[in-house]
Amino acid sequence: MLDGALGLEYGGKLPDVRLAYETWGRLAPDGTNAVLVLHALTGDSHAAGPAGPGHPSAGWWDALIGPGRALDTDRWFVVAPNVLGGCQGSTGPSSRRPDGVPWGSSFPYLTVRDQVAAEALLADALGIGRWASVIGGSMGGMRALEWAVSHPGRTGSLLMLAAPAASSAEQIAWGSTQIAAIRSDPGWRGGGYHDAPAGSGPHRGLGLARRIAHVTYRSEAELGSRFGGRAQPGELPSLGGRYEVESYLDHHADKLVRRFDAGSYVVLTEAMNAHDVGRGRGGAARALRRADMPALIAGIDSDRLYPPAQQAEPAALLPGADHVRIIESPYGHDGFLIETEQVGALVRELLPAAR
């Protein structure tokens, strides 16, 4: 629990804010070896380690965090918080208000700046005045860039992967379509479904949102090479059966529905849609110039959700960056999670420059 209420960018306050987090390594006596790692939309604080209670899969960046790895926990104290608005221990729509009722539809509108403000309070609580580095991809990259702009004095270096300085109209359109899929489910109940009977929530809408999103996370070439137009074995599309790619999307939808809250999906997607580091700061160029720290900005060559052209802008405007780095991957946007050797090389390049 963080002390006091959190004031929000668009007004109002969120009382009794709680952020779940995991750590690896040990904080140095002078507090200078802390690295903040920020997850994507449906990620959580379990960035490393085996599957276990509450975490059906191994850490999403397990190959990067640990002794001798790019984020060497014999040297670095790595902190990964679950984002504000999430559903893995942090305050979100499924949490209960001070009166004991689930927040549900009354949960306030959040922005990436609000999420970073909560993470700054977490840093205070941990005794970390300045991060040696702030690292994130996708939604985590948005928060990492916002950290650099909002708190340049507390951000020793920056690694932003597969994220923009501001969400584009197309990205807002994709996000809004996913939100509409959830809200159109009768189980949504106006967002007030958390005390409804088990199994009656907006699971179909959340599954549909995940199917839409997952198509944008992968490249057309990868989907084509893996599935083509083949039918799922034992099924005939002409008789109501599925194609292989449909079965693949169903699998990912089912996995998400079992572990994620639809209300959090809506709140976090709205925050991503609103992402714009230049808002109220005289535009992106002026905002980015205030983030004067060593910075690496990387894009994925096959990313069709956040294409590398969007990383070129912050790479050109951040005083401590040079040029946009390109991760080569057939996997599309998900390459920032999959291509850990290339991401690890960027981490190793950046951290010696942290100051």
GROMACS .gro file of C-alpha atoms in nm:
model
  355
    1MET     CA    1   0.000   0.000   0.000
    2LEU     CA    2   0.132   0.344  -0.093
    3ASP     CA    3   0.087   0.635   0.142
    4GLY     CA    4  -0.196   0.876   0.068
    5ALA     CA    5  -0.428   0.919  -0.228
    6LEU     CA    6  -0.298   0.946  -0.582
    7GLY     CA    7  -0.410   1.255  -0.772
    8LEU     CA    8  -0.493   1.178  -1.134
    9GLU     CA    9  -0.408   1.369  -1.450
   10TYR     CA   10  -0.770   1.419  -1.554
   11GLY     CA   11  -0.894   1.500  -1.207
   12GLY     CA   12  -1.000   1.317  -0.896
   13LYS     CA   13  -0.802   1.094  -0.667
   14LEU     CA   14  -0.753   0.723  -0.623
   15PRO     CA   15  -0.734   0.633  -0.252
   16ASP     CA   16  -0.543   0.346  -0.096
   17VAL     CA   17  -0.330   0.268  -0.398
   18ARG     CA   18  -0.162  -0.073  -0.394
   19LEU     CA   19   0.111  -0.185  -0.636
   20ALA     CA   20   0.223  -0.546  -0.647
   21TYR     CA   21   0.586  -0.595  -0.747
   22GLU     CA   22   0.863  -0.850  -0.763
   23THR     CA   23   1.235  -0.794  -0.714
   24TRP     CA   24   1.554  -0.980  -0.799
   25GLY     CA   25   1.900  -0.910  -0.662
   26ARG     CA   26   1.985  -0.681  -0.373
   27LEU     CA   27   1.965  -0.302  -0.348
   28ALA     CA   28   2.309  -0.149  -0.296
   29PRO     CA   29   2.362   0.052   0.024
   30ASP     CA   30   2.374   0.373  -0.181
   31GLY     CA   31   2.066   0.270  -0.385
   32THR     CA   32   2.234   0.326  -0.721
   33ASN     CA   33   2.193  -0.020  -0.876
   34ALA     CA   34   1.814  -0.033  -0.917
   35VAL     CA   35   1.663  -0.109  -1.258
   36LEU     CA   36   1.291  -0.069  -1.329
   37VAL     CA   37   1.141  -0.321  -1.574
   38LEU     CA   38   0.792  -0.242  -1.708
   39HIS     CA   39   0.552  -0.494  -1.860
   40ALA     CA   40   0.316  -0.483  -2.157
   41LEU     CA   41  -0.065  -0.480  -2.161
   42THR     CA   42  -0.142  -0.829  -2.031
   43GLY     CA   43   0.189  -0.885  -1.854
   44ASP     CA   44   0.247  -0.850  -1.482
   45SER     CA   45   0.520  -0.827  -1.221
   46HIS     CA   46   0.641  -1.184  -1.286
   47ALA     CA   47   0.917  -1.089  -1.527
   48ALA     CA   48   1.143  -1.378  -1.424
   49GLY     CA   49   1.117  -1.711  -1.249
   50PRO     CA   50   0.919  -2.032  -1.293
   51ALA     CA   51   0.545  -2.069  -1.319
   52GLY     CA   52   0.366  -2.086  -0.987
   53PRO     CA   53   0.058  -1.977  -0.793
   54GLY     CA   54  -0.096  -1.679  -0.972
   55HIS     CA   55   0.153  -1.712  -1.258
   56PRO     CA   56   0.066  -1.994  -1.499
   57SER     CA   57   0.374  -1.927  -1.711
   58ALA     CA   58   0.740  -1.859  -1.648
   59GLY     CA   59   0.848  -1.496  -1.630
   60TRP     CA   60   0.795  -1.310  -1.955
   61TRP     CA   61   1.162  -1.195  -1.965
   62ASP     CA   62   1.307  -1.487  -1.775
   63ALA     CA   63   1.596  -1.518  -2.021
   64LEU     CA   64   1.708  -1.162  -1.942
   65ILE     CA   65   1.694  -1.148  -1.562
   66GLY     CA   66   1.919  -1.349  -1.333
   67PRO     CA   67   2.284  -1.413  -1.243
   68GLY     CA   68   2.506  -1.370  -1.547
   69ARG     CA   69   2.220  -1.261  -1.772
   70ALA     CA   70   2.180  -0.920  -1.936
   71LEU     CA   71   2.010  -0.790  -1.622
   72ASP     CA   72   2.266  -0.955  -1.395
   73THR     CA   73   2.109  -0.982  -1.052
   74ASP     CA   74   2.453  -1.021  -0.895
   75ARG     CA   75   2.499  -0.655  -0.988
   76TRP     CA   76   2.154  -0.503  -1.043
   77PHE     CA   77   1.849  -0.480  -0.821
   78VAL     CA   78   1.565  -0.539  -1.063
   79VAL     CA   79   1.211  -0.423  -0.980
   80ALA     CA   80   0.904  -0.514  -1.187
   81PRO     CA   81   0.572  -0.365  -1.068
   82ASN     CA   82   0.228  -0.471  -1.179
   83VAL     CA   83   0.082  -0.163  -1.345
   84LEU     CA   84  -0.178   0.055  -1.175
   85GLY     CA   85  -0.515  -0.051  -1.318
   86GLY     CA   86  -0.401  -0.412  -1.355
   87CYS     CA   87  -0.538  -0.727  -1.200
   88GLN     CA   88  -0.239  -0.912  -1.058
   89GLY     CA   89  -0.228  -0.754  -0.713
   90SER     CA   90  -0.229  -0.384  -0.802
   91THR     CA   91  -0.528  -0.155  -0.759
   92GLY     CA   92  -0.764  -0.194  -1.054
   93PRO     CA   93  -1.132  -0.234  -1.141
   94SER     CA   94  -1.151  -0.574  -0.970
   95SER     CA   95  -1.014  -0.426  -0.644
   96ARG     CA   96  -1.248  -0.317  -0.367
   97ARG     CA   97  -1.306   0.045  -0.280
   98PRO     CA   98  -1.269   0.163   0.080
   99ASP     CA   99  -1.641   0.081   0.130
  100GLY     CA  100  -1.577  -0.281   0.034
  101VAL     CA  101  -1.756  -0.270  -0.303
  102PRO     CA  102  -1.557  -0.361  -0.619
  103TRP     CA  103  -1.453  -0.057  -0.818
  104GLY     CA  104  -1.596  -0.194  -1.141
  105SER     CA  105  -1.735   0.082  -1.361
  106SER     CA  106  -1.657   0.347  -1.098
  107PHE     CA  107  -1.284   0.296  -1.140
  108PRO     CA  108  -1.138   0.627  -1.259
  109TYR     CA  109  -0.993   0.695  -1.602
  110LEU     CA  110  -0.615   0.646  -1.591
  111THR     CA  111  -0.334   0.768  -1.813
  112VAL     CA  112   0.021   0.645  -1.853
  113ARG     CA  113   0.129   0.948  -1.646
  114ASP     CA  114  -0.091   0.833  -1.359
  115GLN     CA  115   0.066   0.489  -1.376
  116VAL     CA  116   0.415   0.638  -1.369
  117ALA     CA  117   0.316   0.862  -1.076
  118ALA     CA  118   0.217   0.550  -0.882
  119GLU     CA  119   0.548   0.384  -0.973
  120ALA     CA  120   0.734   0.690  -0.848
  121LEU     CA  121   0.560   0.645  -0.512
  122LEU     CA  122   0.671   0.281  -0.515
  123ALA     CA  123   1.029   0.393  -0.577
  124ASP     CA  124   0.999   0.627  -0.279
  125ALA     CA  125   0.870   0.342  -0.064
  126LEU     CA  126   1.163   0.123  -0.170
  127GLY     CA  127   1.414   0.399  -0.097
  128ILE     CA  128   1.515   0.440  -0.461
  129GLY     CA  129   1.579   0.801  -0.550
  130ARG     CA  130   1.704   0.731  -0.901
  131TRP     CA  131   1.683   0.429  -1.126
  132ALA     CA  132   2.003   0.325  -1.299
  133SER     CA  133   1.777   0.240  -1.591
  134VAL     CA  134   1.411   0.222  -1.685
  135ILE     CA  135   1.332  -0.048  -1.941
  136GLY     CA  136   1.007  -0.148  -2.109
  137GLY     CA  137   0.843  -0.268  -2.427
  138SER     CA  138   0.502  -0.191  -2.581
  139MET     CA  139   0.284  -0.047  -2.299
  140GLY     CA  140   0.591  -0.082  -2.078
  141GLY     CA  141   0.784   0.123  -2.332
  142MET     CA  142   0.522   0.398  -2.309
  143ARG     CA  143   0.568   0.406  -1.933
  144ALA     CA  144   0.947   0.397  -1.966
  145LEU     CA  145   0.941   0.700  -2.197
  146GLU     CA  146   0.699   0.878  -1.965
  147TRP     CA  147   0.937   0.810  -1.675
  148ALA     CA  148   1.218   0.977  -1.871
  149VAL     CA  149   1.006   1.283  -1.948
  150SER     CA  150   0.823   1.316  -1.616
  151HIS     CA  151   1.120   1.229  -1.395
  152PRO     CA  152   1.442   1.291  -1.589
  153GLY     CA  153   1.633   1.336  -1.265
  154ARG     CA  154   1.525   0.993  -1.146
  155THR     CA  155   1.591   0.807  -1.473
  156GLY     CA  156   1.958   0.722  -1.516
  157SER     CA  157   1.910   0.569  -1.860
  158LEU     CA  158   1.625   0.459  -2.085
  159LEU     CA  159   1.554   0.157  -2.305
  160MET     CA  160   1.224   0.186  -2.493
  161LEU     CA  161   1.122  -0.104  -2.714
  162ALA     CA  162   0.844  -0.116  -2.973
  163ALA     CA  163   0.650   0.185  -2.846
  164PRO     CA  164   0.565   0.534  -2.975
  165ALA     CA  165   0.594   0.884  -2.832
  166ALA     CA  166   0.217   0.912  -2.889
  167SER     CA  167  -0.046   0.662  -2.994
  168SER     CA  168  -0.155   0.703  -3.356
  169ALA     CA  169  -0.508   0.708  -3.491
  170GLU     CA  170  -0.468   0.351  -3.616
  171GLN     CA  171  -0.346   0.228  -3.278
  172ILE     CA  172  -0.635   0.403  -3.105
  173ALA     CA  173  -0.869   0.240  -3.356
  174TRP     CA  174  -0.734  -0.108  -3.277
  175GLY     CA  175  -0.761  -0.042  -2.904
  176SER     CA  176  -1.109   0.104  -2.928
  177THR     CA  177  -1.228  -0.197  -3.127
  178GLN     CA  178  -1.107  -0.428  -2.852
  179ILE     CA  179  -1.279  -0.216  -2.587
  180ALA     CA  180  -1.602  -0.227  -2.789
  181ALA     CA  181  -1.580  -0.606  -2.809
  182ILE     CA  182  -1.569  -0.627  -2.429
  183ARG     CA  183  -1.838  -0.369  -2.365
  184SER     CA  184  -2.075  -0.532  -2.614
  185ASP     CA  185  -2.073  -0.858  -2.417
  186PRO     CA  186  -2.395  -0.883  -2.210
  187GLY     CA  187  -2.178  -1.007  -1.924
  188TRP     CA  188  -2.010  -0.666  -1.907
  189ARG     CA  189  -2.310  -0.531  -1.713
  190GLY     CA  190  -2.188  -0.175  -1.756
  191GLY     CA  191  -1.860  -0.274  -1.593
  192GLY     CA  192  -2.033  -0.386  -1.273
  193TYR     CA  193  -1.989  -0.763  -1.309
  194HIS     CA  194  -1.729  -0.836  -1.040
  195ASP     CA  195  -1.984  -0.950  -0.781
  196ALA     CA  196  -2.193  -1.139  -1.040
  197PRO     CA  197  -2.212  -1.521  -1.024
  198ALA     CA  198  -1.892  -1.698  -1.123
  199GLY     CA  199  -1.857  -1.750  -1.496
  200SER     CA  200  -2.105  -1.478  -1.591
  201GLY     CA  201  -1.856  -1.201  -1.667
  202PRO     CA  202  -1.769  -1.064  -2.014
  203HIS     CA  203  -1.549  -1.360  -2.103
  204ARG     CA  204  -1.658  -1.382  -2.465
  205GLY     CA  205  -1.591  -1.013  -2.518
  206LEU     CA  206  -1.248  -1.037  -2.356
  207GLY     CA  207  -1.167  -1.340  -2.570
  208LEU     CA  208  -1.268  -1.153  -2.884
  209ALA     CA  209  -1.056  -0.854  -2.781
  210ARG     CA  210  -0.759  -1.085  -2.738
  211ARG     CA  211  -0.812  -1.240  -3.081
  212ILE     CA  212  -0.817  -0.895  -3.242
  213ALA     CA  213  -0.507  -0.786  -3.052
  214HIS     CA  214  -0.310  -1.101  -3.120
  215VAL     CA  215  -0.340  -1.056  -3.496
  216THR     CA  216  -0.165  -0.717  -3.455
  217TYR     CA  217   0.103  -0.870  -3.231
  218ARG     CA  218   0.226  -1.108  -3.501
  219SER     CA  219   0.339  -1.048  -3.857
  220GLU     CA  220   0.148  -1.150  -4.167
  221ALA     CA  221   0.449  -1.348  -4.289
  222GLU     CA  222   0.474  -1.547  -3.967
  223LEU     CA  223   0.104  -1.630  -3.961
  224GLY     CA  224   0.124  -1.731  -4.326
  225SER     CA  225   0.426  -1.957  -4.281
  226ARG     CA  226   0.283  -2.122  -3.968
  227PHE     CA  227  -0.077  -2.171  -4.073
  228GLY     CA  228  -0.144  -2.069  -4.433
  229GLY     CA  229  -0.504  -2.149  -4.525
  230ARG     CA  230  -0.499  -2.495  -4.371
  231ALA     CA  231  -0.794  -2.632  -4.180
  232GLN     CA  232  -0.750  -2.743  -3.822
  233PRO     CA  233  -0.686  -3.120  -3.826
  234GLY     CA  234  -1.015  -3.306  -3.797
  235GLU     CA  235  -1.222  -2.996  -3.874
  236LEU     CA  236  -1.380  -2.875  -4.197
  237PRO     CA  237  -1.445  -2.499  -4.228
  238SER     CA  238  -1.714  -2.576  -4.486
  239LEU     CA  239  -1.901  -2.764  -4.212
  240GLY     CA  240  -1.848  -2.509  -3.938
  241GLY     CA  241  -1.498  -2.619  -3.841
  242ARG     CA  242  -1.197  -2.393  -3.792
  243TYR     CA  243  -0.884  -2.303  -3.979
  244GLU     CA  244  -0.553  -2.362  -3.800
  245VAL     CA  245  -0.508  -1.990  -3.744
  246GLU     CA  246  -0.853  -1.972  -3.583
  247SER     CA  247  -0.759  -2.251  -3.343
  248TYR     CA  248  -0.440  -2.060  -3.259
  249LEU     CA  249  -0.635  -1.745  -3.179
  250ASP     CA  250  -0.888  -1.943  -2.975
  251HIS     CA  251  -0.604  -2.087  -2.770
  252HIS     CA  252  -0.462  -1.747  -2.683
  253ALA     CA  253  -0.809  -1.608  -2.607
  254ASP     CA  254  -0.884  -1.896  -2.370
  255LYS     CA  255  -0.552  -1.852  -2.190
  256LEU     CA  256  -0.611  -1.482  -2.131
  257VAL     CA  257  -0.971  -1.522  -2.013
  258ARG     CA  258  -0.854  -1.760  -1.740
  259ARG     CA  259  -0.604  -1.513  -1.594
  260PHE     CA  260  -0.704  -1.155  -1.678
  261ASP     CA  261  -0.982  -0.918  -1.583
  262ALA     CA  262  -1.185  -0.756  -1.862
  263GLY     CA  263  -1.216  -0.433  -1.664
  264SER     CA  264  -0.838  -0.404  -1.640
  265TYR     CA  265  -0.809  -0.472  -2.012
  266VAL     CA  266  -1.041  -0.177  -2.079
  267VAL     CA  267  -0.870   0.059  -1.832
  268LEU     CA  268  -0.520  -0.023  -1.958
  269THR     CA  269  -0.617  -0.002  -2.324
  270GLU     CA  270  -0.774   0.340  -2.261
  271ALA     CA  271  -0.449   0.452  -2.099
  272MET     CA  272  -0.251   0.331  -2.400
  273ASN     CA  273  -0.489   0.511  -2.636
  274ALA     CA  274  -0.432   0.834  -2.442
  275HIS     CA  275  -0.051   0.799  -2.444
  276ASP     CA  276   0.116   1.120  -2.562
  277VAL     CA  277   0.434   1.248  -2.395
  278GLY     CA  278   0.381   1.587  -2.556
  279ARG     CA  279   0.034   1.650  -2.409
  280GLY     CA  280   0.038   1.972  -2.211
  281ARG     CA  281   0.413   2.006  -2.264
  282GLY     CA  282   0.426   2.197  -2.590
  283GLY     CA  283   0.442   1.889  -2.811
  284ALA     CA  284   0.657   1.578  -2.830
  285ALA     CA  285   0.976   1.752  -2.944
  286ARG     CA  286   0.983   1.990  -2.649
  287ALA     CA  287   0.890   1.714  -2.405
  288LEU     CA  288   1.154   1.473  -2.530
  289ARG     CA  289   1.430   1.734  -2.513
  290ARG     CA  290   1.388   1.745  -2.134
  291ALA     CA  291   1.478   1.373  -2.106
  292ASP     CA  292   1.855   1.417  -2.103
  293MET     CA  293   1.995   1.073  -2.020
  294PRO     CA  294   2.159   0.790  -2.216
  295ALA     CA  295   1.883   0.631  -2.420
  296LEU     CA  296   1.837   0.344  -2.661
  297ILE     CA  297   1.521   0.335  -2.871
  298ALA     CA  298   1.451   0.012  -3.057
  299GLY     CA  299   1.188  -0.108  -3.301
  300ILE     CA  300   1.111  -0.444  -3.459
  301ASP     CA  301   1.144  -0.469  -3.834
  302SER     CA  302   0.824  -0.676  -3.876
  303ASP     CA  303   0.612  -0.486  -3.621
  304ARG     CA  304   0.287  -0.372  -3.782
  305LEU     CA  305   0.130  -0.245  -3.458
  306TYR     CA  306   0.409  -0.003  -3.355
  307PRO     CA  307   0.627   0.012  -3.669
  308PRO     CA  308   0.990   0.128  -3.646
  309ALA     CA  309   0.905   0.464  -3.803
  310GLN     CA  310   0.736   0.553  -3.474
  311GLN     CA  311   1.055   0.485  -3.281
  312ALA     CA  312   1.256   0.701  -3.517
  313GLU     CA  313   1.098   1.020  -3.375
  314PRO     CA  314   1.205   0.976  -3.012
  315ALA     CA  315   1.541   0.834  -3.124
  316ALA     CA  316   1.602   1.156  -3.318
  317LEU     CA  317   1.473   1.394  -3.052
  318LEU     CA  318   1.600   1.250  -2.724
  319PRO     CA  319   1.930   1.424  -2.641
  320GLY     CA  320   2.093   1.102  -2.519
  321ALA     CA  321   1.987   0.878  -2.810
  322ASP     CA  322   2.161   0.831  -3.143
  323HIS     CA  323   1.957   0.635  -3.396
  324VAL     CA  324   1.674   0.389  -3.383
  325ARG     CA  325   1.796   0.033  -3.327
  326ILE     CA  326   1.625  -0.242  -3.524
  327ILE     CA  327   1.549  -0.585  -3.383
  328GLU     CA  328   1.523  -0.835  -3.663
  329SER     CA  329   1.240  -1.079  -3.609
  330PRO     CA  330   0.975  -1.263  -3.809
  331TYR     CA  331   0.738  -1.247  -3.512
  332GLY     CA  332   0.608  -0.892  -3.540
  333HIS     CA  333   0.538  -0.683  -3.231
  334ASP     CA  334   0.589  -0.981  -3.000
  335GLY     CA  335   0.953  -0.982  -3.104
  336PHE     CA  336   1.040  -0.768  -2.802
  337LEU     CA  337   0.938  -1.064  -2.585
  338ILE     CA  338   1.082  -1.338  -2.806
  339GLU     CA  339   1.414  -1.201  -2.937
  340THR     CA  340   1.581  -1.200  -2.597
  341GLU     CA  341   1.935  -1.229  -2.734
  342GLN     CA  342   1.897  -0.908  -2.933
  343VAL     CA  343   1.718  -0.731  -2.647
  344GLY     CA  344   1.986  -0.854  -2.407
  345ALA     CA  345   2.257  -0.702  -2.628
  346LEU     CA  346   2.080  -0.365  -2.606
  347VAL     CA  347   2.053  -0.395  -2.228
  348ARG     CA  348   2.426  -0.473  -2.199
  349GLU     CA  349   2.507  -0.177  -2.424
  350LEU     CA  350   2.295   0.061  -2.221
  351LEU     CA  351   2.367  -0.028  -1.861
  352PRO     CA  352   2.739   0.062  -1.859
  353ALA     CA  353   2.630   0.409  -1.970
  354ALA     CA  354   2.387   0.448  -1.678
  355ARG     CA  355   2.483   0.729  -1.451
   0.00000   0.00000   0.00000
